[in-house]
């Protein structure tokens, strides 16, 4: 009897697997629009200046490498709570927060807690959603289904369909929502639509699990977290997973946080105690470096200002790239993709079919996901023309 002999070969990850294929591609003009990573005009991953200064300071301190607490670094956790809820928010007293291994780690720790509390819960994710949502929540032991979200016919959100699906959900269903810069579509709900979603979540007694991986990439740090304030004001219990991968360009540090908003302080204390068990039994306690960097930046007024400026610069440049791509596509005779300029965040949901995305990759070295998602944050003035010509060629 062999445990491993007949194990099946798993398919490559639909997003990160593209990085591996891209690395093997020898073409000099290849372009990686697969994974959600911001690259600068030179096509390189930026080291933010605020992070560079913070890192320099930390290095000078020659700090030893002791364990963090199970829930993470207190200065980091407090700073992330301020960023998500506001420094003076009364909700902080009823919120349990832990450092997590990126946004993905936060989602998984949250899912593990829900599994313990309501093992039969169903998860609802948007159609479409981030490729890893279904996989992650399924792997955590849940049935994952969809609510209607993006409609190709409407070239936008099917709000009526979404509300209908949420209204039909069983009590206790966990609804995964994107706070801003919806991944992969780039289409966000309006303030009025959010009001309707919150009403249904409340009346149907659903649990919202809000994924906020792109705070600051839509309209701004405060604007992009407006939905969190709305959930707080509605007096709901809910989960928020956040990430600093994109907003601090700290992808490899795996730095994020999970916040669980409860009804009162006592419940928050008990939730925190259970979250710590979820963490301890998975990876014991989180890593230090990313947390130390983010805490150093967010807790220093000058570095924080620098970060806000750098984040705004990334946001503004992505918007400019969107307009440039539309112009390049128009120069190629494509006049029905102007929507790219309206979408928010790092991605454009192009409407291209899987066959067209495969042709983009194999024939032109332009890598996007099979679902038609392209990371416009990886464009620059040297590759944008090639991308536009490649899109024109496969359509
Ligand atoms: C993405 O959607 O490309 C990013 O969130 C990276 C990832 O882990 O998938």
mmCIF file of C-alpha atoms and ligand atoms in Angstrom:
data_model
loop_
_atom_site.group_PDB
_atom_site.id
_atom_site.type_symbol
_atom_site.label_atom_id
_atom_site.label_comp_id
_atom_site.label_asym_id
_atom_site.label_seq_id
_atom_site.Cartn_x
_atom_site.Cartn_y
_atom_site.Cartn_z
ATOM 1 C CA UNK A 1 0.000 0.000 0.000
ATOM 2 C CA UNK A 2 1.436 3.351 -0.991
ATOM 3 C CA UNK A 3 -0.060 6.523 0.375
ATOM 4 C CA UNK A 4 1.184 8.670 -2.470
ATOM 5 C CA UNK A 5 1.547 6.440 -5.499
ATOM 6 C CA UNK A 6 -1.821 7.142 -7.110
ATOM 7 C CA UNK A 7 -2.125 10.792 -6.159
ATOM 8 C CA UNK A 8 -3.542 12.888 -8.993
ATOM 9 C CA UNK A 9 -1.720 15.749 -10.621
ATOM 10 C CA UNK A 10 -3.520 18.962 -9.645
ATOM 11 C CA UNK A 11 -4.182 21.646 -12.255
ATOM 12 C CA UNK A 12 -2.067 24.797 -12.127
ATOM 13 C CA UNK A 13 -3.553 27.692 -10.141
ATOM 14 C CA UNK A 14 -5.655 29.842 -12.504
ATOM 15 C CA UNK A 15 -3.813 33.017 -11.433
ATOM 16 C CA UNK A 16 -0.452 32.158 -9.853
ATOM 17 C CA UNK A 17 0.030 29.277 -12.308
ATOM 18 C CA UNK A 18 0.280 31.913 -15.046
ATOM 19 C CA UNK A 19 3.429 33.291 -13.387
ATOM 20 C CA UNK A 20 5.084 29.923 -13.843
ATOM 21 C CA UNK A 21 4.094 29.743 -17.525
ATOM 22 C CA UNK A 22 5.190 33.367 -17.993
ATOM 23 C CA UNK A 23 8.615 32.645 -16.470
ATOM 24 C CA UNK A 24 9.110 29.799 -18.961
ATOM 25 C CA UNK A 25 8.166 31.999 -21.949
ATOM 26 C CA UNK A 26 11.333 33.107 -23.777
ATOM 27 C CA UNK A 27 9.739 35.851 -25.897
ATOM 28 C CA UNK A 28 11.286 39.247 -25.108
ATOM 29 C CA UNK A 29 8.016 41.137 -25.633
ATOM 30 C CA UNK A 30 5.915 38.944 -23.311
ATOM 31 C CA UNK A 31 3.633 40.819 -20.906
ATOM 32 C CA UNK A 32 2.314 39.459 -17.608
ATOM 33 C CA UNK A 33 -1.205 40.779 -17.006
ATOM 34 C CA UNK A 34 -2.159 37.665 -15.023
ATOM 35 C CA UNK A 35 -1.561 38.241 -11.348
ATOM 36 C CA UNK A 36 -2.753 41.426 -9.617
ATOM 37 C CA UNK A 37 0.551 43.195 -9.141
ATOM 38 C CA UNK A 38 1.321 46.866 -9.745
ATOM 39 C CA UNK A 39 4.458 47.481 -11.808
ATOM 40 C CA UNK A 40 5.997 50.897 -12.435
ATOM 41 C CA UNK A 41 6.742 52.545 -15.787
ATOM 42 C CA UNK A 42 9.978 50.506 -16.042
ATOM 43 C CA UNK A 43 7.998 47.310 -15.624
ATOM 44 C CA UNK A 44 9.509 46.635 -12.218
ATOM 45 C CA UNK A 45 7.911 46.019 -8.845
ATOM 46 C CA UNK A 46 8.216 49.255 -6.873
ATOM 47 C CA UNK A 47 9.755 49.457 -3.427
ATOM 48 C CA UNK A 48 7.692 52.276 -1.958
ATOM 49 C CA UNK A 49 9.816 55.073 -0.545
ATOM 50 C CA UNK A 50 7.906 54.974 2.754
ATOM 51 C CA UNK A 51 8.690 51.260 3.026
ATOM 52 C CA UNK A 52 12.354 51.845 2.132
ATOM 53 C CA UNK A 53 12.710 54.445 4.897
ATOM 54 C CA UNK A 54 10.861 52.253 7.409
ATOM 55 C CA UNK A 55 13.052 49.292 6.495
ATOM 56 C CA UNK A 56 16.199 51.346 6.929
ATOM 57 C CA UNK A 57 15.060 52.435 10.387
ATOM 58 C CA UNK A 58 14.204 48.888 11.420
ATOM 59 C CA UNK A 59 17.526 47.546 10.145
ATOM 60 C CA UNK A 60 19.403 50.109 12.227
ATOM 61 C CA UNK A 61 17.603 48.914 15.329
ATOM 62 C CA UNK A 62 19.169 45.439 14.956
ATOM 63 C CA UNK A 63 16.163 43.867 16.558
ATOM 64 C CA UNK A 64 16.266 40.173 17.490
ATOM 65 C CA UNK A 65 13.833 37.735 15.872
ATOM 66 C CA UNK A 66 11.586 36.625 18.702
ATOM 67 C CA UNK A 67 8.070 35.220 18.329
ATOM 68 C CA UNK A 68 5.099 37.487 17.893
ATOM 69 C CA UNK A 69 1.965 36.786 19.898
ATOM 70 C CA UNK A 70 -0.464 34.373 18.252
ATOM 71 C CA UNK A 71 -2.650 37.260 17.098
ATOM 72 C CA UNK A 72 0.271 39.305 15.791
ATOM 73 C CA UNK A 73 2.060 42.578 16.502
ATOM 74 C CA UNK A 74 -0.014 44.962 18.673
ATOM 75 C CA UNK A 75 1.261 48.153 16.984
ATOM 76 C CA UNK A 76 0.388 46.673 13.593
ATOM 77 C CA UNK A 77 -3.036 45.426 14.629
ATOM 78 C CA UNK A 78 -3.969 48.797 16.148
ATOM 79 C CA UNK A 79 -2.823 50.618 13.017
ATOM 80 C CA UNK A 80 -4.833 48.360 10.724
ATOM 81 C CA UNK A 81 -7.924 48.755 12.924
ATOM 82 C CA UNK A 82 -7.586 52.539 12.649
ATOM 83 C CA UNK A 83 -7.290 52.292 8.885
ATOM 84 C CA UNK A 84 -10.322 50.057 8.437
ATOM 85 C CA UNK A 85 -12.690 51.473 11.043
ATOM 86 C CA UNK A 86 -11.278 54.899 11.938
ATOM 87 C CA UNK A 87 -9.218 55.664 15.024
ATOM 88 C CA UNK A 88 -12.153 56.846 17.147
ATOM 89 C CA UNK A 89 -14.723 54.328 16.043
ATOM 90 C CA UNK A 90 -16.766 52.895 18.879
ATOM 91 C CA UNK A 91 -16.916 49.617 16.964
ATOM 92 C CA UNK A 92 -13.307 48.874 17.917
ATOM 93 C CA UNK A 93 -14.469 47.832 21.383
ATOM 94 C CA UNK A 94 -16.591 45.064 19.866
ATOM 95 C CA UNK A 95 -14.143 43.961 17.166
ATOM 96 C CA UNK A 96 -11.664 41.094 17.356
ATOM 97 C CA UNK A 97 -8.636 41.678 15.109
ATOM 98 C CA UNK A 98 -5.700 39.478 14.223
ATOM 99 C CA UNK A 99 -2.700 39.790 11.937
ATOM 100 C CA UNK A 100 -2.980 37.388 9.013
ATOM 101 C CA UNK A 101 -0.869 35.962 6.203
ATOM 102 C CA UNK A 102 -2.124 38.378 3.571
ATOM 103 C CA UNK A 103 -5.767 38.723 2.620
ATOM 104 C CA UNK A 104 -5.891 35.031 1.725
ATOM 105 C CA UNK A 105 -4.726 34.053 5.209
ATOM 106 C CA UNK A 106 -7.368 36.319 6.717
ATOM 107 C CA UNK A 107 -10.082 34.677 4.624
ATOM 108 C CA UNK A 108 -8.919 31.214 5.680
ATOM 109 C CA UNK A 109 -8.715 32.005 9.404
ATOM 110 C CA UNK A 110 -12.190 33.549 9.185
ATOM 111 C CA UNK A 111 -13.493 30.506 7.315
ATOM 112 C CA UNK A 112 -12.034 28.189 9.961
ATOM 113 C CA UNK A 113 -13.816 30.131 12.698
ATOM 114 C CA UNK A 114 -17.123 29.985 10.811
ATOM 115 C CA UNK A 115 -16.627 26.235 10.299
ATOM 116 C CA UNK A 116 -16.396 25.848 14.043
ATOM 117 C CA UNK A 117 -19.481 27.980 14.734
ATOM 118 C CA UNK A 118 -21.758 27.000 11.854
ATOM 119 C CA UNK A 119 -20.306 23.985 10.043
ATOM 120 C CA UNK A 120 -23.260 23.615 7.698
ATOM 121 C CA UNK A 121 -23.233 27.232 6.528
ATOM 122 C CA UNK A 122 -23.391 27.869 2.827
ATOM 123 C CA UNK A 123 -21.088 30.447 1.230
ATOM 124 C CA UNK A 124 -22.277 32.700 -1.565
ATOM 125 C CA UNK A 125 -19.719 34.391 -3.800
ATOM 126 C CA UNK A 126 -20.301 36.740 -6.703
ATOM 127 C CA UNK A 127 -20.520 35.638 -10.346
ATOM 128 C CA UNK A 128 -17.685 35.973 -11.086
ATOM 129 C CA UNK A 129 -15.425 36.337 -8.065
ATOM 130 C CA UNK A 130 -11.721 36.168 -7.279
ATOM 131 C CA UNK A 131 -10.659 32.758 -8.588
ATOM 132 C CA UNK A 132 -9.445 31.626 -5.155
ATOM 133 C CA UNK A 133 -12.660 32.401 -3.241
ATOM 134 C CA UNK A 134 -14.431 29.250 -4.366
ATOM 135 C CA UNK A 135 -11.358 27.070 -3.891
ATOM 136 C CA UNK A 136 -10.538 28.470 -0.461
ATOM 137 C CA UNK A 137 -14.009 28.238 1.025
ATOM 138 C CA UNK A 138 -14.620 24.815 -0.526
ATOM 139 C CA UNK A 139 -11.336 23.585 0.910
ATOM 140 C CA UNK A 140 -12.420 24.970 4.283
ATOM 141 C CA UNK A 141 -15.337 22.546 4.077
ATOM 142 C CA UNK A 142 -18.239 24.656 2.824
ATOM 143 C CA UNK A 143 -20.697 24.429 -0.039
ATOM 144 C CA UNK A 144 -19.975 27.451 -2.209
ATOM 145 C CA UNK A 145 -22.600 28.871 -4.533
ATOM 146 C CA UNK A 146 -22.997 32.115 -6.456
ATOM 147 C CA UNK A 147 -25.117 35.210 -6.349
ATOM 148 C CA UNK A 148 -25.597 37.123 -9.586
ATOM 149 C CA UNK A 149 -23.225 40.067 -9.929
ATOM 150 C CA UNK A 150 -21.727 40.906 -13.289
ATOM 151 C CA UNK A 151 -23.952 40.787 -16.337
ATOM 152 C CA UNK A 152 -22.216 40.876 -19.739
ATOM 153 C CA UNK A 153 -25.505 42.042 -21.268
ATOM 154 C CA UNK A 154 -25.712 45.021 -18.924
ATOM 155 C CA UNK A 155 -21.945 45.514 -19.047
ATOM 156 C CA UNK A 156 -22.286 46.123 -15.344
ATOM 157 C CA UNK A 157 -23.811 44.757 -12.173
ATOM 158 C CA UNK A 158 -27.097 42.896 -12.167
ATOM 159 C CA UNK A 159 -28.218 44.495 -8.914
ATOM 160 C CA UNK A 160 -31.758 43.140 -9.105
ATOM 161 C CA UNK A 161 -30.424 39.614 -9.632
ATOM 162 C CA UNK A 162 -27.988 40.010 -6.779
ATOM 163 C CA UNK A 163 -30.678 41.199 -4.371
ATOM 164 C CA UNK A 164 -33.019 38.401 -5.473
ATOM 165 C CA UNK A 165 -30.306 35.797 -4.813
ATOM 166 C CA UNK A 166 -29.462 37.229 -1.403
ATOM 167 C CA UNK A 167 -33.144 37.352 -0.495
ATOM 168 C CA UNK A 168 -33.447 33.681 -1.390
ATOM 169 C CA UNK A 169 -30.456 32.692 0.771
ATOM 170 C CA UNK A 170 -31.038 30.643 3.899
ATOM 171 C CA UNK A 171 -30.536 32.322 7.231
ATOM 172 C CA UNK A 172 -26.899 32.055 8.334
ATOM 173 C CA UNK A 173 -25.525 31.978 4.789
ATOM 174 C CA UNK A 174 -22.154 33.676 4.501
ATOM 175 C CA UNK A 175 -22.078 36.273 1.716
ATOM 176 C CA UNK A 176 -18.647 37.176 0.408
ATOM 177 C CA UNK A 177 -18.590 40.827 -0.684
ATOM 178 C CA UNK A 178 -15.837 42.946 -2.226
ATOM 179 C CA UNK A 179 -15.482 46.283 -0.422
ATOM 180 C CA UNK A 180 -14.050 48.054 -3.474
ATOM 181 C CA UNK A 181 -12.341 47.393 -6.811
ATOM 182 C CA UNK A 182 -14.263 44.170 -7.365
ATOM 183 C CA UNK A 183 -11.935 41.374 -8.423
ATOM 184 C CA UNK A 184 -12.119 40.449 -11.282
ATOM 185 C CA UNK A 185 -14.693 42.795 -12.838
ATOM 186 C CA UNK A 186 -13.677 46.261 -11.604
ATOM 187 C CA UNK A 187 -17.381 47.134 -11.145
ATOM 188 C CA UNK A 188 -18.493 48.253 -7.676
ATOM 189 C CA UNK A 189 -21.940 48.722 -6.205
ATOM 190 C CA UNK A 190 -23.232 52.279 -5.857
ATOM 191 C CA UNK A 191 -23.905 53.723 -2.395
ATOM 192 C CA UNK A 192 -27.641 53.097 -2.921
ATOM 193 C CA UNK A 193 -27.043 49.510 -3.998
ATOM 194 C CA UNK A 194 -24.933 48.889 -0.909
ATOM 195 C CA UNK A 195 -27.839 50.156 1.176
ATOM 196 C CA UNK A 196 -30.073 47.526 -0.417
ATOM 197 C CA UNK A 197 -27.502 44.766 0.128
ATOM 198 C CA UNK A 198 -27.113 45.728 3.780
ATOM 199 C CA UNK A 199 -30.906 45.695 4.244
ATOM 200 C CA UNK A 200 -31.106 42.144 2.888
ATOM 201 C CA UNK A 201 -28.120 40.955 4.914
ATOM 202 C CA UNK A 202 -29.880 42.285 7.992
ATOM 203 C CA UNK A 203 -33.411 41.092 7.254
ATOM 204 C CA UNK A 204 -32.310 37.596 6.106
ATOM 205 C CA UNK A 205 -29.824 37.279 8.975
ATOM 206 C CA UNK A 206 -26.906 36.593 6.634
ATOM 207 C CA UNK A 207 -23.246 36.921 7.612
ATOM 208 C CA UNK A 208 -21.202 39.297 5.487
ATOM 209 C CA UNK A 209 -17.570 38.427 4.862
ATOM 210 C CA UNK A 210 -16.049 41.513 3.262
ATOM 211 C CA UNK A 211 -12.850 41.137 1.287
ATOM 212 C CA UNK A 212 -10.942 44.430 1.092
ATOM 213 C CA UNK A 213 -7.667 43.727 -0.701
ATOM 214 C CA UNK A 214 -7.566 46.962 -2.726
ATOM 215 C CA UNK A 215 -8.256 49.763 -0.261
ATOM 216 C CA UNK A 216 -6.980 52.977 -1.838
ATOM 217 C CA UNK A 217 -7.032 51.790 -5.445
ATOM 218 C CA UNK A 218 -10.583 52.887 -6.222
ATOM 219 C CA UNK A 219 -11.167 56.473 -5.095
ATOM 220 C CA UNK A 220 -9.061 56.784 -1.939
ATOM 221 C CA UNK A 221 -8.383 55.205 1.429
ATOM 222 C CA UNK A 222 -11.448 56.659 3.153
ATOM 223 C CA UNK A 223 -13.772 56.414 0.158
ATOM 224 C CA UNK A 224 -12.931 52.756 -0.471
ATOM 225 C CA UNK A 225 -13.821 51.693 3.058
ATOM 226 C CA UNK A 226 -17.183 53.488 3.059
ATOM 227 C CA UNK A 227 -19.012 50.179 2.936
ATOM 228 C CA UNK A 228 -17.369 49.089 6.197
ATOM 229 C CA UNK A 229 -18.778 52.197 7.903
ATOM 230 C CA UNK A 230 -22.200 51.333 6.513
ATOM 231 C CA UNK A 231 -22.070 47.815 7.975
ATOM 232 C CA UNK A 232 -20.961 49.251 11.313
ATOM 233 C CA UNK A 233 -23.802 51.782 11.284
ATOM 234 C CA UNK A 234 -26.257 48.983 10.547
ATOM 235 C CA UNK A 235 -25.173 47.316 13.810
ATOM 236 C CA UNK A 236 -24.264 44.063 12.073
ATOM 237 C CA UNK A 237 -21.833 41.330 13.015
ATOM 238 C CA UNK A 238 -19.468 40.798 10.082
ATOM 239 C CA UNK A 239 -15.993 39.785 8.956
ATOM 240 C CA UNK A 240 -13.415 41.900 7.093
ATOM 241 C CA UNK A 241 -10.269 40.512 5.458
ATOM 242 C CA UNK A 242 -7.677 43.132 4.525
ATOM 243 C CA UNK A 243 -4.341 43.029 2.788
ATOM 244 C CA UNK A 244 -1.313 45.293 2.384
ATOM 245 C CA UNK A 245 0.125 43.304 -0.504
ATOM 246 C CA UNK A 246 -1.033 45.839 -3.075
ATOM 247 C CA UNK A 247 -1.328 49.093 -1.146
ATOM 248 C CA UNK A 248 2.201 48.807 0.309
ATOM 249 C CA UNK A 249 3.663 46.758 -2.548
ATOM 250 C CA UNK A 250 4.524 44.143 0.070
ATOM 251 C CA UNK A 251 3.306 41.092 -1.825
ATOM 252 C CA UNK A 252 5.944 38.677 -0.581
ATOM 253 C CA UNK A 253 5.637 39.658 3.068
ATOM 254 C CA UNK A 254 2.151 38.116 3.285
ATOM 255 C CA UNK A 255 0.765 40.817 5.488
ATOM 256 C CA UNK A 256 -2.948 41.291 6.104
ATOM 257 C CA UNK A 257 -5.495 41.229 8.891
ATOM 258 C CA UNK A 258 -8.833 39.747 9.860
ATOM 259 C CA UNK A 259 -11.381 41.808 11.752
ATOM 260 C CA UNK A 260 -14.486 40.217 13.222
ATOM 261 C CA UNK A 261 -17.108 42.732 14.294
ATOM 262 C CA UNK A 262 -19.332 41.325 17.045
ATOM 263 C CA UNK A 263 -22.264 42.635 19.101
ATOM 264 C CA UNK A 264 -20.334 43.583 22.242
ATOM 265 C CA UNK A 265 -16.939 43.626 23.896
ATOM 266 C CA UNK A 266 -17.501 40.355 25.678
ATOM 267 C CA UNK A 267 -18.240 38.531 22.417
ATOM 268 C CA UNK A 268 -15.177 40.138 20.820
ATOM 269 C CA UNK A 269 -12.965 38.786 23.604
ATOM 270 C CA UNK A 270 -14.349 35.289 23.107
ATOM 271 C CA UNK A 271 -14.018 35.513 19.309
ATOM 272 C CA UNK A 272 -10.405 36.598 19.663
ATOM 273 C CA UNK A 273 -9.673 33.634 21.930
ATOM 274 C CA UNK A 274 -11.035 31.246 19.253
ATOM 275 C CA UNK A 275 -9.232 32.998 16.403
ATOM 276 C CA UNK A 276 -6.007 32.462 18.306
ATOM 277 C CA UNK A 277 -6.683 28.738 18.389
ATOM 278 C CA UNK A 278 -7.355 28.721 14.614
ATOM 279 C CA UNK A 279 -4.002 30.450 14.082
ATOM 280 C CA UNK A 280 -2.024 28.429 16.611
ATOM 281 C CA UNK A 281 -3.141 25.151 15.085
ATOM 282 C CA UNK A 282 -2.341 26.306 11.538
ATOM 283 C CA UNK A 283 0.953 28.177 11.688
ATOM 284 C CA UNK A 284 1.426 29.028 15.380
ATOM 285 C CA UNK A 285 1.915 32.780 14.997
ATOM 286 C CA UNK A 286 2.568 35.202 12.139
ATOM 287 C CA UNK A 287 5.815 36.605 10.746
ATOM 288 C CA UNK A 288 7.225 39.896 11.931
ATOM 289 C CA UNK A 289 8.834 41.840 9.144
ATOM 290 C CA UNK A 290 5.808 42.934 7.103
ATOM 291 C CA UNK A 291 3.920 43.884 10.254
ATOM 292 C CA UNK A 292 6.866 45.925 11.533
ATOM 293 C CA UNK A 293 7.105 47.791 8.219
ATOM 294 C CA UNK A 294 3.416 48.618 8.001
ATOM 295 C CA UNK A 295 3.268 49.638 11.670
ATOM 296 C CA UNK A 296 6.321 51.867 11.267
ATOM 297 C CA UNK A 297 4.734 53.631 8.283
ATOM 298 C CA UNK A 298 1.185 53.954 9.598
ATOM 299 C CA UNK A 299 2.252 55.097 13.056
ATOM 300 C CA UNK A 300 4.667 57.791 11.853
ATOM 301 C CA UNK A 301 2.806 60.884 10.546
ATOM 302 C CA UNK A 302 5.478 61.714 7.971
ATOM 303 C CA UNK A 303 5.778 58.179 6.591
ATOM 304 C CA UNK A 304 2.038 57.830 6.588
ATOM 305 C CA UNK A 305 1.674 60.970 4.483
ATOM 306 C CA UNK A 306 4.339 59.620 2.142
ATOM 307 C CA UNK A 307 2.446 56.319 1.842
ATOM 308 C CA UNK A 308 -0.840 58.060 1.098
ATOM 309 C CA UNK A 309 0.874 60.050 -1.667
ATOM 310 C CA UNK A 310 2.537 56.967 -3.114
ATOM 311 C CA UNK A 311 -0.722 55.033 -3.055
ATOM 312 C CA UNK A 312 -2.512 57.944 -4.727
ATOM 313 C CA UNK A 313 0.189 58.015 -7.399
ATOM 314 C CA UNK A 314 -0.344 54.304 -8.140
ATOM 315 C CA UNK A 315 -4.101 54.840 -8.303
ATOM 316 C CA UNK A 316 -3.787 57.832 -10.627
ATOM 317 C CA UNK A 317 -1.317 56.108 -12.899
ATOM 318 C CA UNK A 318 -3.553 53.025 -13.253
ATOM 319 C CA UNK A 319 -6.415 55.289 -14.281
ATOM 320 C CA UNK A 320 -4.177 56.935 -16.889
ATOM 321 C CA UNK A 321 -3.129 53.509 -18.175
ATOM 322 C CA UNK A 322 -6.776 52.585 -18.593
ATOM 323 C CA UNK A 323 -7.376 55.643 -20.780
ATOM 324 C CA UNK A 324 -4.210 54.963 -22.756
ATOM 325 C CA UNK A 325 -5.248 51.372 -23.387
ATOM 326 C CA UNK A 326 -8.636 52.543 -24.620
ATOM 327 C CA UNK A 327 -6.863 54.994 -26.978
ATOM 328 C CA UNK A 328 -4.493 52.275 -28.241
ATOM 329 C CA UNK A 329 -7.418 49.916 -28.820
ATOM 330 C CA UNK A 330 -9.281 52.631 -30.693
ATOM 331 C CA UNK A 331 -6.186 53.124 -32.864
ATOM 332 C CA UNK A 332 -6.508 49.410 -33.693
ATOM 333 C CA UNK A 333 -10.157 49.918 -34.661
ATOM 334 C CA UNK A 334 -11.665 48.575 -31.441
ATOM 335 C CA UNK A 335 -14.347 50.996 -30.283
ATOM 336 C CA UNK A 336 -16.393 48.761 -27.985
ATOM 337 C CA UNK A 337 -13.906 48.434 -25.129
ATOM 338 C CA UNK A 338 -14.091 51.948 -23.711
ATOM 339 C CA UNK A 339 -15.512 50.408 -20.532
ATOM 340 C CA UNK A 340 -11.906 49.646 -19.525
ATOM 341 C CA UNK A 341 -11.566 53.307 -18.509
ATOM 342 C CA UNK A 342 -14.556 53.084 -16.138
ATOM 343 C CA UNK A 343 -13.542 49.961 -14.242
ATOM 344 C CA UNK A 344 -11.888 50.350 -10.850
ATOM 345 C CA UNK A 345 -8.792 48.843 -9.293
ATOM 346 C CA UNK A 346 -6.064 46.802 -10.892
ATOM 347 C CA UNK A 347 -8.120 44.720 -13.277
ATOM 348 C CA UNK A 348 -10.005 44.981 -16.471
ATOM 349 C CA UNK A 349 -12.612 42.347 -17.122
ATOM 350 C CA UNK A 350 -12.142 42.384 -20.859
ATOM 351 C CA UNK A 351 -15.065 40.322 -22.084
ATOM 352 C CA UNK A 352 -12.625 38.192 -24.105
ATOM 353 C CA UNK A 353 -13.425 34.481 -24.232
ATOM 354 C CA UNK A 354 -11.217 31.731 -22.864
ATOM 355 C CA UNK A 355 -10.163 30.863 -26.435
ATOM 356 C CA UNK A 356 -9.169 34.468 -27.062
ATOM 357 C CA UNK A 357 -7.235 34.632 -23.772
ATOM 358 C CA UNK A 358 -5.392 31.424 -24.668
ATOM 359 C CA UNK A 359 -4.599 32.858 -28.120
ATOM 360 C CA UNK A 360 -3.326 36.065 -26.497
ATOM 361 C CA UNK A 361 -0.967 33.970 -24.426
ATOM 362 C CA UNK A 362 0.195 31.419 -26.956
ATOM 363 C CA UNK A 363 0.356 33.630 -30.043
ATOM 364 C CA UNK A 364 1.323 37.001 -28.542
ATOM 365 C CA UNK A 365 2.863 36.331 -25.115
ATOM 366 C CA UNK A 366 0.207 38.434 -23.368
ATOM 367 C CA UNK A 367 -0.840 36.669 -20.174
ATOM 368 C CA UNK A 368 -4.266 37.220 -18.589
ATOM 369 C CA UNK A 369 -6.574 34.769 -16.839
ATOM 370 C CA UNK A 370 -8.794 32.418 -18.826
ATOM 371 C CA UNK A 371 -11.800 34.274 -17.422
ATOM 372 C CA UNK A 372 -10.763 37.357 -19.416
ATOM 373 C CA UNK A 373 -9.190 39.336 -16.585
ATOM 374 C CA UNK A 374 -6.167 41.517 -17.321
ATOM 375 C CA UNK A 375 -4.101 43.411 -14.787
ATOM 376 C CA UNK A 376 -3.909 46.901 -16.258
ATOM 377 C CA UNK A 377 -1.567 47.871 -13.400
ATOM 378 C CA UNK A 378 1.214 45.994 -15.208
ATOM 379 C CA UNK A 379 0.978 48.078 -18.400
ATOM 380 C CA UNK A 380 3.528 50.724 -19.355
ATOM 381 C CA UNK A 381 4.248 52.909 -22.366
ATOM 382 C CA UNK A 382 6.462 50.223 -23.921
ATOM 383 C CA UNK A 383 4.099 47.248 -23.690
ATOM 384 C CA UNK A 384 0.693 48.901 -24.057
ATOM 385 C CA UNK A 385 0.788 49.073 -27.862
ATOM 386 C CA UNK A 386 1.756 45.416 -28.115
ATOM 387 C CA UNK A 387 -1.112 44.469 -25.799
ATOM 388 C CA UNK A 388 -3.630 46.496 -27.844
ATOM 389 C CA UNK A 389 -2.408 44.962 -31.113
ATOM 390 C CA UNK A 390 -2.574 41.482 -29.603
ATOM 391 C CA UNK A 391 -6.160 42.042 -28.413
ATOM 392 C CA UNK A 392 -7.102 43.316 -31.875
ATOM 393 C CA UNK A 393 -5.513 40.238 -33.460
ATOM 394 C CA UNK A 394 -7.437 37.700 -31.354
ATOM 395 C CA UNK A 395 -10.866 39.359 -31.623
HETATM 396 C C1 LIG B 1 -4.941 38.345 -7.835
HETATM 397 O O1 LIG B 1 -6.165 38.257 -7.839
HETATM 398 O O2 LIG B 1 -4.255 38.290 -8.861
HETATM 399 C C2 LIG B 1 -4.225 38.583 -6.545
HETATM 400 O O3 LIG B 1 -5.132 38.690 -5.514
HETATM 401 C C3 LIG B 1 -3.155 37.604 -6.280
HETATM 402 C C4 LIG B 1 -3.671 36.257 -5.925
HETATM 403 O O4 LIG B 1 -3.265 35.727 -4.887
HETATM 404 O O5 LIG B 1 -4.481 35.687 -6.658
#
